[in-house]
């Protein structure tokens, strides 16, 4: 399975255009939160209409999964906690969103909400507990905030990770966790786009300016992951323990160049 992971696009339409162009080359595209931008001059309602159009087009191109981030919350749920009600449009397009667990080619993928209060946090824990017995082989989580006390949550001055997520990773040991939220992590001294917690690989692509987003490409059969940014590209072998410094890529991985039959 070839997976493209992005996050924190923050209503950058050129970056959404790039994802749309890249999408057909992947089996699955993951947008790990913060599709909208609360500080934008464009009002939230207009942003939602535009981004829903992108989600529809992306779903036509490939399999798409989307979780909410802190910029995506537009309404209160029945418990009085903020949530991304607008993502229900995506669910009607058969796009897995917050609260969903699905199987794709035998891989179980759980999509988690951004939690704004204790009841949403509790439901995420219940969601993971309910999914765990159904795990067959590989299990992937999509969760906007990265785990705490990890290079993927390091801003250069402090960690901005989720301690609850860290506990769930230790408890369930999923194979991959795709996150975002801490834009600086891959670029900060002491930060990174990838970490390994036990047997779990955790990822945060980060965020950069310009028309092309930072992105992570993963090929599960090749057991490799590659990160691309304006500062260059790096790669890791997912069947080996993580070592630092991470290898700089001087050429595109062969599996990214291979055309599917």
Coordinates of N, CA and C in Angstrom, one line a residue:
X1 N 0.8 -1.2 0.0 CA 0.0 0.0 0.0 C 0.9 1.2 0.0
X2 N 0.6 2.1 -0.9 CA 1.3 3.4 -1.0 C 0.5 4.5 -0.4
X3 N 1.0 5.2 0.6 CA 0.2 6.2 1.3 C 0.9 7.5 1.3
X4 N 0.1 8.6 1.0 CA 0.6 10.0 1.1 C 0.0 10.6 2.3
X5 N 0.8 11.2 3.2 CA 0.3 11.9 4.4 C 0.7 13.3 4.4
X6 N -0.3 14.2 4.5 CA -0.1 15.6 4.7 C -1.0 16.1 5.9
X7 N -0.7 17.2 6.4 CA -1.5 17.8 7.5 C -1.2 19.3 7.5
X8 N -2.0 20.1 8.2 CA -1.8 21.5 8.4 C -1.7 22.3 7.1
X9 N -2.6 22.0 6.2 CA -2.7 22.7 4.9 C -3.3 24.1 5.1
X10 N -4.1 24.3 6.2 CA -4.6 25.6 6.6 C -5.1 26.5 5.5
X11 N -6.0 25.9 4.7 CA -6.7 26.6 3.6 C -5.7 27.2 2.6
X12 N -4.6 26.5 2.4 CA -3.6 26.9 1.3 C -4.1 26.2 0.1
X13 N -4.8 26.9 -0.8 CA -5.4 26.3 -1.9 C -4.3 25.8 -2.9
X14 N -3.2 26.5 -3.1 CA -2.1 25.8 -3.9 C -1.6 24.5 -3.4
X15 N -1.6 24.4 -2.0 CA -1.1 23.1 -1.5 C -2.2 22.1 -1.7
X16 N -3.5 22.4 -1.5 CA -4.6 21.5 -1.8 C -4.5 21.0 -3.3
X17 N -4.2 22.0 -4.2 CA -4.0 21.6 -5.6 C -2.9 20.6 -5.8
X18 N -1.8 20.8 -5.1 CA -0.7 19.8 -5.2 C -1.1 18.5 -4.7
X19 N -1.8 18.4 -3.6 CA -2.3 17.1 -3.1 C -3.2 16.4 -4.2
X20 N -4.1 17.2 -4.7 CA -5.0 16.7 -5.8 C -4.3 16.2 -7.0
X21 N -3.2 16.8 -7.4 CA -2.4 16.4 -8.5 C -1.7 15.1 -8.1
X22 N -1.2 15.0 -6.9 CA -0.4 13.8 -6.5 C -1.3 12.6 -6.2
X23 N -2.5 12.8 -5.8 CA -3.3 11.8 -5.2 C -3.5 10.5 -6.1
X24 N -3.6 10.6 -7.4 CA -3.8 9.3 -8.2 C -2.7 8.4 -8.1
X25 N -1.5 8.8 -7.7 CA -0.4 7.9 -7.6 C -0.3 7.1 -6.3
X26 N -1.3 7.3 -5.5 CA -1.3 6.7 -4.1 C -2.6 5.9 -3.9
X27 N -2.5 4.8 -3.1 CA -3.6 4.0 -2.8 C -4.5 4.7 -1.8
X28 N -3.9 5.5 -0.9 CA -4.5 6.2 0.2 C -3.9 7.5 0.4
X29 N -4.7 8.6 0.5 CA -4.2 9.9 0.9 C -4.8 10.2 2.3
X30 N -4.0 10.7 3.2 CA -4.4 11.0 4.6 C -4.1 12.5 4.8
X31 N -5.2 13.2 5.2 CA -5.0 14.6 5.7 C -5.3 14.6 7.2
X32 N -4.2 14.8 7.9 CA -4.2 14.6 9.4 C -4.5 15.9 10.1
X33 N -5.6 16.6 9.7 CA -6.1 17.7 10.5 C -5.6 19.1 10.0
X34 N -6.4 20.1 10.5 CA -6.1 21.5 10.2 C -6.2 21.8 8.7
X35 N -7.4 21.5 8.1 CA -7.6 21.8 6.7 C -8.0 23.3 6.6
X36 N -8.7 23.8 7.7 CA -9.1 25.2 7.7 C -8.1 26.1 8.4
X37 N -8.3 27.4 8.3 CA -7.4 28.4 8.9 C -8.3 29.4 9.6
X38 N -8.3 29.4 11.0 CA -9.2 30.3 11.7 C -8.7 31.8 11.6
X39 N -7.4 32.0 11.3 CA -7.0 33.4 11.1 C -7.1 33.9 9.7
X40 N -7.7 33.2 8.8 CA -7.8 33.6 7.4 C -8.8 34.8 7.3
X41 N -8.5 35.6 6.3 CA -9.5 36.7 5.9 C -10.8 36.1 5.3
X42 N -10.7 34.9 4.8 CA -11.8 34.2 4.2 C -12.7 33.6 5.4
X43 N -14.0 33.9 5.4 CA -14.8 33.4 6.5 C -14.9 31.9 6.5
X44 N -15.1 31.3 7.7 CA -15.1 29.9 7.8 C -16.1 29.2 6.9
X45 N -17.3 29.7 6.8 CA -18.3 29.1 5.9 C -17.9 29.0 4.5
X46 N -17.2 30.0 4.0 CA -16.7 29.9 2.6 C -15.5 28.9 2.5
X47 N -14.7 28.9 3.5 CA -13.6 27.9 3.5 C -14.1 26.5 3.5
X48 N -15.2 26.2 4.2 CA -15.8 24.9 4.3 C -16.3 24.5 2.9
X49 N -17.0 25.4 2.2 CA -17.5 25.1 0.9 C -16.4 24.7 0.0
X50 N -15.3 25.5 0.0 CA -14.2 25.3 -0.9 C -13.5 24.0 -0.6
X51 N -13.2 23.8 0.7 CA -12.5 22.5 1.0 C -13.3 21.3 0.8
X52 N -14.6 21.4 1.0 CA -15.5 20.2 0.7 C -15.4 19.9 -0.8
X53 N -15.3 20.9 -1.6 CA -15.1 20.6 -3.1 C -13.8 19.9 -3.3
X54 N -12.7 20.3 -2.7 CA -11.5 19.6 -2.8 C -11.6 18.1 -2.3
X55 N -12.3 17.9 -1.2 CA -12.4 16.6 -0.6 C -13.2 15.7 -1.6
X56 N -14.2 16.2 -2.2 CA -15.0 15.5 -3.2 C -14.1 15.0 -4.4
X57 N -13.3 16.0 -4.9 CA -12.4 15.7 -6.0 C -11.3 14.7 -5.6
X58 N -10.8 14.8 -4.4 CA -9.8 13.9 -3.9 C -10.4 12.5 -3.8
X59 N -11.6 12.4 -3.3 CA -12.2 11.1 -3.1 C -12.5 10.4 -4.5
X60 N -12.6 11.2 -5.5 CA -12.8 10.7 -6.9 C -11.5 10.1 -7.4
X61 N -10.4 10.7 -6.9 CA -9.0 10.3 -7.4 C -8.5 9.1 -6.7
X62 N -8.8 8.9 -5.4 CA -8.2 7.8 -4.6 C -9.0 7.6 -3.3
X63 N -8.5 6.7 -2.5 CA -9.1 6.6 -1.1 C -8.6 7.7 -0.3
X64 N -9.4 8.4 0.5 CA -9.1 9.5 1.3 C -9.6 9.4 2.7
X65 N -8.7 9.8 3.7 CA -9.1 9.8 5.1 C -8.8 11.2 5.7
X66 N -9.7 11.7 6.5 CA -9.5 13.0 7.1 C -9.8 13.0 8.5
X67 N -8.9 13.6 9.4 CA -9.3 13.8 10.8 C -9.3 15.3 11.0
X68 N -10.0 15.7 12.0 CA -10.1 17.2 12.4 C -8.8 17.6 13.2
X69 N -8.5 18.9 13.1 CA -7.5 19.5 13.9 C -8.2 20.7 14.6
X70 N -7.4 21.4 15.4 CA -7.9 22.4 16.3 C -8.5 23.6 15.4
X71 N -8.0 23.8 14.2 CA -8.5 24.9 13.3 C -9.8 24.5 12.7
X72 N -10.2 23.2 12.8 CA -11.4 22.7 12.0 C -12.7 22.7 12.8
X73 N -12.7 23.1 14.0 CA -13.9 23.0 14.9 C -14.8 24.1 14.6
X74 N -16.1 23.8 14.2 CA -17.0 24.8 13.8 C -18.3 24.8 14.5
X75 N -18.5 23.9 15.5 CA -19.8 23.8 16.1 C -19.6 23.1 17.5
X76 N -20.7 23.1 18.3 CA -20.7 22.4 19.6 C -21.5 21.1 19.4
X77 N -21.0 20.1 20.0 CA -21.7 18.8 20.0 C -22.7 18.8 21.1
X78 N -23.4 17.7 21.3 CA -24.4 17.6 22.3 C -23.9 17.7 23.7
X79 N -22.6 17.5 23.9 CA -21.9 17.6 25.2 C -21.4 19.0 25.4
X80 N -21.6 19.9 24.5 CA -21.1 21.3 24.6 C -19.6 21.4 24.3
X81 N -19.0 20.4 23.7 CA -17.6 20.5 23.3 C -17.5 20.7 21.8
X82 N -16.5 21.5 21.4 CA -16.3 21.8 20.0 C -16.0 20.6 19.1
X83 N -16.5 20.6 17.9 CA -16.2 19.5 17.0 C -16.3 20.0 15.6
X84 N -15.8 19.2 14.6 CA -15.9 19.6 13.2 C -17.1 19.0 12.6
X85 N -18.2 19.7 12.8 CA -19.5 19.2 12.2 C -19.5 19.2 10.7
X86 N -18.7 20.1 10.1 CA -18.7 20.2 8.7 C -18.2 19.0 8.0
X87 N -17.4 18.2 8.7 CA -16.8 17.0 8.1 C -17.9 15.9 7.8
X88 N -19.1 16.1 8.3 CA -20.2 15.1 8.0 C -20.4 15.1 6.5
X89 N -20.2 16.2 5.8 CA -20.3 16.2 4.3 C -19.3 15.2 3.7
X90 N -18.1 15.1 4.2 CA -17.1 14.1 3.8 C -17.6 12.7 4.0
X91 N -18.2 12.5 5.2 CA -18.7 11.1 5.5 C -19.7 10.7 4.5
X92 N -20.5 11.6 4.0 CA -21.6 11.2 3.0 C -20.9 10.9 1.7
X93 N -19.7 11.3 1.5 CA -18.9 10.9 0.3 C -18.1 9.6 0.5
X94 N -18.4 8.9 1.6 CA -17.7 7.7 2.0 C -16.2 8.0 2.3
X95 N -15.9 9.1 2.8 CA -14.6 9.5 3.3 C -14.6 9.2 4.8
X96 N -13.8 8.3 5.3 CA -13.7 8.1 6.8 C -13.2 9.4 7.5
X97 N -13.9 9.7 8.6 CA -13.6 10.9 9.3 C -13.5 10.6 10.8
X98 N -13.5 11.6 11.7 CA -13.4 11.4 13.1 C -14.4 10.3 13.6
X99 N -13.9 9.4 14.4 CA -14.7 8.4 15.0 C -14.8 7.1 14.1
X100 N -14.3 7.1 12.9 CA -14.4 5.9 12.1 C -13.2 5.0 12.2
X101 N -13.4 3.7 12.1 CA -12.4 2.7 11.9 C -12.8 1.8 10.7
X102 N -11.9 1.7 9.8 CA -12.2 1.0 8.5 C -11.0 0.0 8.2
X103 N -11.3 -0.9 7.3 CA -10.3 -1.8 6.7 C -10.1 -1.5 5.3
X104 N -8.8 -1.4 4.9 CA -8.4 -1.2 3.5 C -7.4 -2.2 3.2
X105 N -7.7 -3.2 2.4 CA -6.8 -4.3 2.0 C -6.2 -4.9 3.2
X106 N -7.0 -5.2 4.2 CA -6.5 -5.9 5.4 C -5.9 -5.0 6.5
X107 N -5.7 -3.7 6.1 CA -5.1 -2.8 7.1 C -6.2 -2.0 7.8
X108 N -6.2 -2.0 9.1 CA -7.2 -1.3 9.9 C -6.7 0.1 10.2
X109 N -7.6 1.1 9.9 CA -7.2 2.5 10.1 C -8.3 3.1 11.0
X110 N -7.8 3.8 12.0 CA -8.7 4.4 13.0 C -8.4 5.9 12.9
X111 N -9.5 6.7 12.7 CA -9.4 8.1 12.5 C -10.0 8.8 13.8
X112 N -9.2 9.6 14.4 CA -9.6 10.2 15.7 C -9.9 11.7 15.6
X113 N -10.8 12.1 16.4 CA -11.2 13.6 16.4 C -10.1 14.4 17.2
X114 N -10.1 15.7 16.9 CA -9.4 16.6 17.9 C -10.3 16.7 19.1
X115 N -9.8 16.5 20.3 CA -10.6 16.6 21.4 C -10.5 18.0 22.1
X116 N -11.7 18.5 22.3 CA -11.8 19.9 22.9 C -12.2 19.8 24.4
X117 N -12.5 18.6 24.9 CA -13.0 18.5 26.3 C -12.9 17.0 26.7
X118 N -13.2 16.7 28.0 CA -13.0 15.4 28.5 C -13.9 14.3 27.9
X119 N -15.1 14.7 27.5 CA -16.0 13.7 26.9 C -15.5 13.2 25.6
X120 N -15.1 14.1 24.7 CA -14.5 13.7 23.4 C -13.2 12.9 23.6
X121 N -12.4 13.3 24.6 CA -11.2 12.5 24.9 C -11.6 11.1 25.3
X122 N -12.6 11.0 26.2 CA -13.1 9.7 26.6 C -13.6 8.8 25.5
X123 N -14.3 9.4 24.5 CA -14.8 8.7 23.4 C -13.6 8.2 22.5
X124 N -12.5 8.9 22.4 CA -11.4 8.4 21.6 C -10.8 7.2 22.2
X125 N -10.7 7.2 23.5 CA -10.2 6.1 24.3 C -11.1 4.9 24.0
X126 N -12.4 5.1 24.1 CA -13.4 4.0 23.8 C -13.3 3.5 22.4
X127 N -13.1 4.4 21.5 CA -13.0 4.1 20.1 C -11.8 3.1 19.9
X128 N -10.6 3.4 20.4 CA -9.5 2.6 20.3 C -9.7 1.3 21.0
X129 N -10.3 1.3 22.2 CA -10.5 0.0 22.9 C -11.4 -0.9 22.1
X130 N -12.5 -0.3 21.5 CA -13.4 -1.1 20.7 C -12.8 -1.7 19.4
X131 N -11.8 -1.0 18.8 CA -11.2 -1.4 17.6 C -10.1 -2.5 17.9
X132 N -9.5 -2.4 19.0 CA -8.3 -3.2 19.3 C -8.5 -4.7 19.1
X133 N -9.7 -5.3 19.6 CA -9.9 -6.7 19.4 C -10.0 -7.2 17.9
X134 N -10.3 -6.2 17.0 CA -10.5 -6.5 15.6 C -9.2 -6.4 14.8
X135 N -8.1 -6.1 15.5 CA -6.9 -6.0 14.8 C -6.4 -7.3 14.2
X136 N -6.2 -7.3 12.9 CA -5.7 -8.5 12.2 C -4.2 -8.5 12.0
X137 N -3.7 -7.4 11.5 CA -2.3 -7.3 11.2 C -1.9 -5.9 11.5
X138 N -1.8 -5.1 10.4 CA -1.3 -3.7 10.6 C -2.5 -2.8 11.0
X139 N -2.1 -1.8 12.0 CA -3.1 -0.9 12.5 C -2.5 0.5 12.4
X140 N -3.2 1.4 11.8 CA -2.8 2.8 11.6 C -3.8 3.7 12.3
X141 N -3.3 4.8 13.0 CA -4.1 5.8 13.6 C -3.8 7.1 12.9
X142 N -4.9 7.9 12.7 CA -4.8 9.3 12.3 C -5.3 10.2 13.4
X143 N -4.4 11.0 13.9 CA -4.7 11.8 15.1 C -3.9 13.1 15.0
X144 N -4.6 14.2 14.9 CA -3.9 15.5 14.6 C -2.7 15.8 15.5
X145 N -2.9 15.8 16.8 CA -1.8 16.1 17.7 C -0.9 14.9 17.8
X146 N 0.4 15.2 17.8 CA 1.4 14.1 17.9 C 1.6 13.7 19.4
X147 N 2.2 12.6 19.6 CA 2.5 12.2 21.0 C 3.4 13.1 21.8
X148 N 3.2 13.2 23.1 CA 4.1 14.1 23.9 C 5.5 13.6 24.0
X149 N 6.4 14.5 24.4 CA 7.8 14.1 24.7 C 8.4 13.3 23.6
X150 N 8.1 13.7 22.3 CA 8.7 13.0 21.2 C 9.3 14.1 20.2
X151 N 10.3 13.8 19.5 CA 10.8 14.8 18.5 C 9.7 15.3 17.5
X152 N 8.7 14.5 17.3 CA 7.6 14.9 16.4 C 6.7 15.9 17.0
X153 N 6.8 16.2 18.3 CA 6.0 17.2 18.9 C 6.9 18.4 19.5
X154 N 8.1 18.4 19.1 CA 9.0 19.5 19.6 C 9.0 20.7 18.7
X155 N 8.8 21.8 19.2 CA 8.7 23.1 18.4 C 10.0 23.8 18.3
X156 N 11.0 23.3 19.1 CA 12.2 24.1 19.2 C 12.4 24.7 20.5
X157 N 11.2 24.9 21.2 CA 11.2 25.5 22.6 C 10.6 24.6 23.6
X158 N 9.6 23.8 23.2 CA 8.9 22.9 24.1 C 8.1 21.9 23.3
X159 N 7.6 20.9 24.0 CA 6.8 19.9 23.3 C 5.3 20.3 23.4
X160 N 4.6 20.1 22.3 CA 3.2 20.4 22.2 C 2.4 19.1 21.8
X161 N 2.8 18.0 22.5 CA 2.1 16.7 22.2 C 1.0 16.4 23.1
X162 N 0.4 15.3 22.8 CA -0.8 14.8 23.5 C -0.4 13.7 24.4
X163 N -0.5 13.9 25.8 CA -0.1 12.8 26.7 C -1.0 11.6 26.6
X164 N -2.3 11.8 26.4 CA -3.2 10.7 26.3 C -2.8 9.8 25.1
X165 N -2.5 10.4 24.0 CA -2.1 9.6 22.8 C -0.8 8.8 23.1
X166 N 0.1 9.4 23.9 CA 1.3 8.7 24.2 C 1.0 7.4 25.0
X167 N 0.0 7.6 25.9 CA -0.4 6.4 26.7 C -1.1 5.3 25.9
X168 N -1.9 5.8 25.0 CA -2.6 4.8 24.1 C -1.6 4.1 23.2
X169 N -0.6 4.8 22.7 CA 0.5 4.1 21.9 C 1.2 3.0 22.7
X170 N 1.5 3.3 23.9 CA 2.2 2.3 24.8 C 1.2 1.2 25.0
X171 N 0.0 1.4 25.2 CA -1.0 0.4 25.5 C -1.3 -0.5 24.3
X172 N -1.5 0.1 23.1 CA -1.9 -0.7 22.0 C -0.9 -1.0 20.9
X173 N 0.2 -0.2 20.9 CA 1.3 -0.4 20.0 C 0.8 -0.5 18.5
X174 N 0.1 0.5 18.0 CA -0.2 0.5 16.6 C 1.0 0.6 15.7
X175 N 0.9 0.2 14.5 CA 2.0 0.2 13.6 C 2.5 1.6 13.2
X176 N 1.5 2.5 12.8 CA 1.8 3.8 12.4 C 0.8 4.8 13.1
X177 N 1.3 6.0 13.4 CA 0.4 7.1 13.8 C 0.8 8.3 13.0
X178 N -0.2 8.8 12.3 CA 0.0 10.0 11.4 C -0.6 11.2 12.1
X179 N 0.2 12.2 12.3 CA -0.2 13.4 13.0 C 0.3 14.7 12.3
X180 N 0.1 15.8 13.0 CA 0.5 17.1 12.5 C 0.7 18.1 13.6
X181 N 0.0 19.2 13.5 CA -0.2 20.2 14.6 C 1.1 21.0 14.9
X182 N 2.2 20.4 15.1 CA 3.4 21.1 15.5 C 4.2 21.3 14.2
X183 N 4.0 22.5 13.6 CA 4.5 22.8 12.3 C 6.0 22.7 12.2
X184 N 6.7 23.1 13.3 CA 8.1 23.3 13.3 C 8.9 22.0 13.5
X185 N 8.2 21.0 14.0 CA 8.9 19.8 14.5 C 10.0 19.2 13.5
X186 N 9.7 19.1 12.2 CA 10.7 18.5 11.4 C 11.9 19.4 11.1
X187 N 11.7 20.7 11.4 CA 12.8 21.7 11.0 C 13.6 22.1 12.3
X188 N 13.0 21.9 13.5 CA 13.6 22.4 14.7 C 14.8 21.5 15.1
X189 N 15.8 22.1 15.7 CA 16.9 21.4 16.3 C 16.3 20.5 17.4
X190 N 16.5 19.2 17.4 CA 15.9 18.3 18.3 C 14.6 17.8 18.0
X191 N 14.0 18.3 16.9 CA 12.7 17.8 16.4 C 12.9 16.9 15.2
X192 N 11.8 16.3 14.7 CA 11.9 15.4 13.6 C 10.5 15.2 13.0
X193 N 10.5 14.6 11.8 CA 9.2 14.2 11.1 C 8.9 12.8 11.5
X194 N 9.8 12.0 12.2 CA 9.5 10.6 12.4 C 10.1 10.2 13.8
X195 N 9.5 9.3 14.4 CA 10.0 8.8 15.7 C 9.5 7.3 15.8
X196 N 10.1 6.6 16.7 CA 9.7 5.2 17.0 C 9.5 5.1 18.5
X197 N 8.3 4.7 18.9 CA 7.9 4.5 20.3 C 7.6 3.0 20.5
X198 N 8.5 2.3 21.1 CA 8.3 0.8 21.0 C 8.3 0.4 19.6
X199 N 7.3 -0.4 19.1 CA 7.3 -0.8 17.8 C 6.5 0.1 16.9
X200 N 6.0 1.2 17.4 CA 5.1 2.2 16.7 C 5.9 3.3 16.0
X201 N 5.7 3.4 14.7 CA 6.3 4.6 14.0 C 5.3 5.7 14.1
X202 N 5.8 6.9 14.5 CA 4.9 8.1 14.5 C 5.5 9.1 13.6
X203 N 4.6 9.9 12.9 CA 5.0 10.8 11.8 C 4.3 12.1 12.0
X204 N 5.0 13.2 11.7 CA 4.5 14.5 11.6 C 5.2 15.2 10.4
X205 N 4.5 15.5 9.3 CA 5.1 16.0 8.1 C 5.6 17.5 8.4
X206 N 4.9 18.2 9.3 CA 5.3 19.6 9.5 C 4.5 20.5 8.5
X207 N 4.9 21.7 8.5 CA 4.3 22.7 7.6 C 5.3 23.7 7.0
X208 N 5.2 24.0 5.7 CA 6.1 25.0 5.1 C 5.3 26.0 4.3
X209 N 5.9 27.1 4.0 CA 5.3 28.1 3.1 C 5.4 27.6 1.6
X210 N 4.6 28.3 0.8 CA 4.7 28.0 -0.6 C 3.6 27.1 -1.2
X211 N 3.7 26.7 -2.4 CA 2.7 26.0 -3.1 C 2.7 24.5 -2.9
X212 N 3.8 24.0 -2.4 CA 4.0 22.6 -2.2 C 4.0 22.3 -0.7
X213 N 3.2 21.4 -0.2 CA 3.2 21.1 1.3 C 4.4 20.2 1.6
X214 N 4.8 20.2 2.8 CA 5.6 19.1 3.3 C 4.8 17.8 3.2
X215 N 5.4 16.7 2.9 CA 4.6 15.5 2.7 C 5.5 14.2 3.1
X216 N 4.8 13.2 3.5 CA 5.4 11.9 3.8 C 4.8 10.9 2.9
X217 N 5.6 10.1 2.2 CA 5.2 9.0 1.4 C 5.7 7.7 2.0
X218 N 4.8 6.7 2.1 CA 5.0 5.5 2.7 C 4.7 4.3 1.7
X219 N 5.5 3.4 1.6 CA 5.2 2.1 0.9 C 5.4 1.0 1.8
X220 N 4.2 0.4 2.2 CA 4.3 -0.7 3.2 C 5.0 -1.9 2.7
X221 N 4.8 -2.3 1.4 CA 5.5 -3.5 0.9 C 7.0 -3.3 0.9
X222 N 7.5 -2.1 0.5 CA 8.9 -1.8 0.6 C 9.4 -1.5 2.0
X223 N 8.5 -1.3 2.9 CA 8.8 -0.9 4.3 C 9.7 0.3 4.3
X224 N 9.3 1.3 3.6 CA 10.1 2.6 3.6 C 9.1 3.8 3.7
X225 N 9.7 4.8 4.3 CA 9.0 6.1 4.4 C 9.9 7.2 4.0
X226 N 9.4 8.2 3.3 CA 10.2 9.3 2.8 C 9.5 10.6 3.1
X227 N 10.3 11.6 3.6 CA 9.7 13.0 3.9 C 10.3 14.0 2.9
X228 N 9.5 14.8 2.4 CA 9.9 15.8 1.4 C 9.5 17.2 1.9
X229 N 10.5 18.1 1.7 CA 10.3 19.5 2.1 C 11.2 20.4 1.3
X230 N 11.1 21.7 1.5 CA 12.0 22.7 0.9 C 13.4 22.5 1.3
X231 N 13.6 21.9 2.5 CA 15.0 21.7 3.0 C 15.6 20.5 2.5
X232 N 14.9 19.6 1.7 CA 15.4 18.4 1.2 C 14.5 17.2 1.5
X233 N 15.1 16.0 1.5 CA 14.3 14.8 1.7 C 15.1 13.8 2.5
X234 N 14.4 13.1 3.3 CA 15.0 12.1 4.2 C 14.1 10.8 4.1
X235 N 14.8 9.7 4.4 CA 14.1 8.4 4.3 C 14.5 7.5 5.5
X236 N 13.5 6.6 5.9 CA 13.8 5.6 6.9 C 13.3 4.2 6.4
X237 N 13.9 3.2 6.9 CA 13.5 1.8 6.6 C 12.6 1.3 7.8
X238 N 11.4 1.0 7.5 CA 10.4 0.7 8.6 C 10.6 -0.7 9.1
X239 N 11.4 -1.5 8.5 CA 11.7 -2.9 9.0 C 13.0 -2.9 9.8
X240 N 13.6 -1.7 10.1 CA 14.8 -1.6 10.9 C 14.6 -0.6 12.0
X241 N 15.3 -0.7 13.1 CA 15.2 0.3 14.2 C 15.6 1.7 13.7
X242 N 14.9 2.7 14.2 CA 15.2 4.0 13.8 C 16.6 4.4 14.4
X243 N 17.4 5.0 13.5 CA 18.7 5.6 13.9 C 18.8 7.0 13.5
X244 N 19.5 7.8 14.2 CA 19.7 9.2 13.9 C 21.2 9.5 13.8
X245 N 21.6 10.4 12.9 CA 20.8 11.2 12.1 C 20.1 10.4 11.0
X246 N 19.0 10.9 10.5 CA 18.2 10.2 9.5 C 18.9 10.4 8.1
X247 N 18.8 9.4 7.3 CA 19.5 9.4 6.0 C 18.9 10.4 5.1
X248 N 19.7 11.2 4.5 CA 19.3 12.1 3.5 C 19.1 11.4 2.2
X249 N 18.0 11.7 1.5 CA 17.8 11.0 0.2 C 18.5 11.9 -0.9
X250 N 19.2 11.2 -1.8 CA 19.8 11.9 -2.9 C 19.2 11.5 -4.2
X251 N 18.2 10.6 -4.2 CA 17.4 10.2 -5.4 C 16.1 9.8 -4.9
X252 N 15.1 9.8 -5.8 CA 13.7 9.4 -5.5 C 13.7 7.9 -5.2
X253 N 13.1 7.4 -4.2 CA 13.0 6.0 -4.0 C 12.4 5.3 -5.2
X254 N 12.9 4.1 -5.5 CA 12.5 3.3 -6.6 C 11.0 3.1 -6.6
X255 N 10.4 2.8 -5.5 CA 9.0 2.5 -5.4 C 8.1 3.7 -5.7
X256 N 8.7 4.9 -5.6 CA 7.9 6.1 -6.0 C 7.9 6.4 -7.5
X257 N 9.0 5.9 -8.1 CA 9.1 6.0 -9.6 C 8.3 4.9 -10.3
X258 N 8.1 3.8 -9.7 CA 7.4 2.7 -10.3 C 6.0 3.0 -10.7
X259 N 5.6 2.7 -11.9 CA 4.2 2.9 -12.3 C 3.4 1.6 -12.0
X260 N 2.2 1.8 -11.5 CA 1.4 0.7 -11.2 C 0.9 0.1 -12.5
X261 N 0.7 -1.3 -12.5 CA 0.2 -2.0 -13.7 C -1.3 -1.7 -13.8

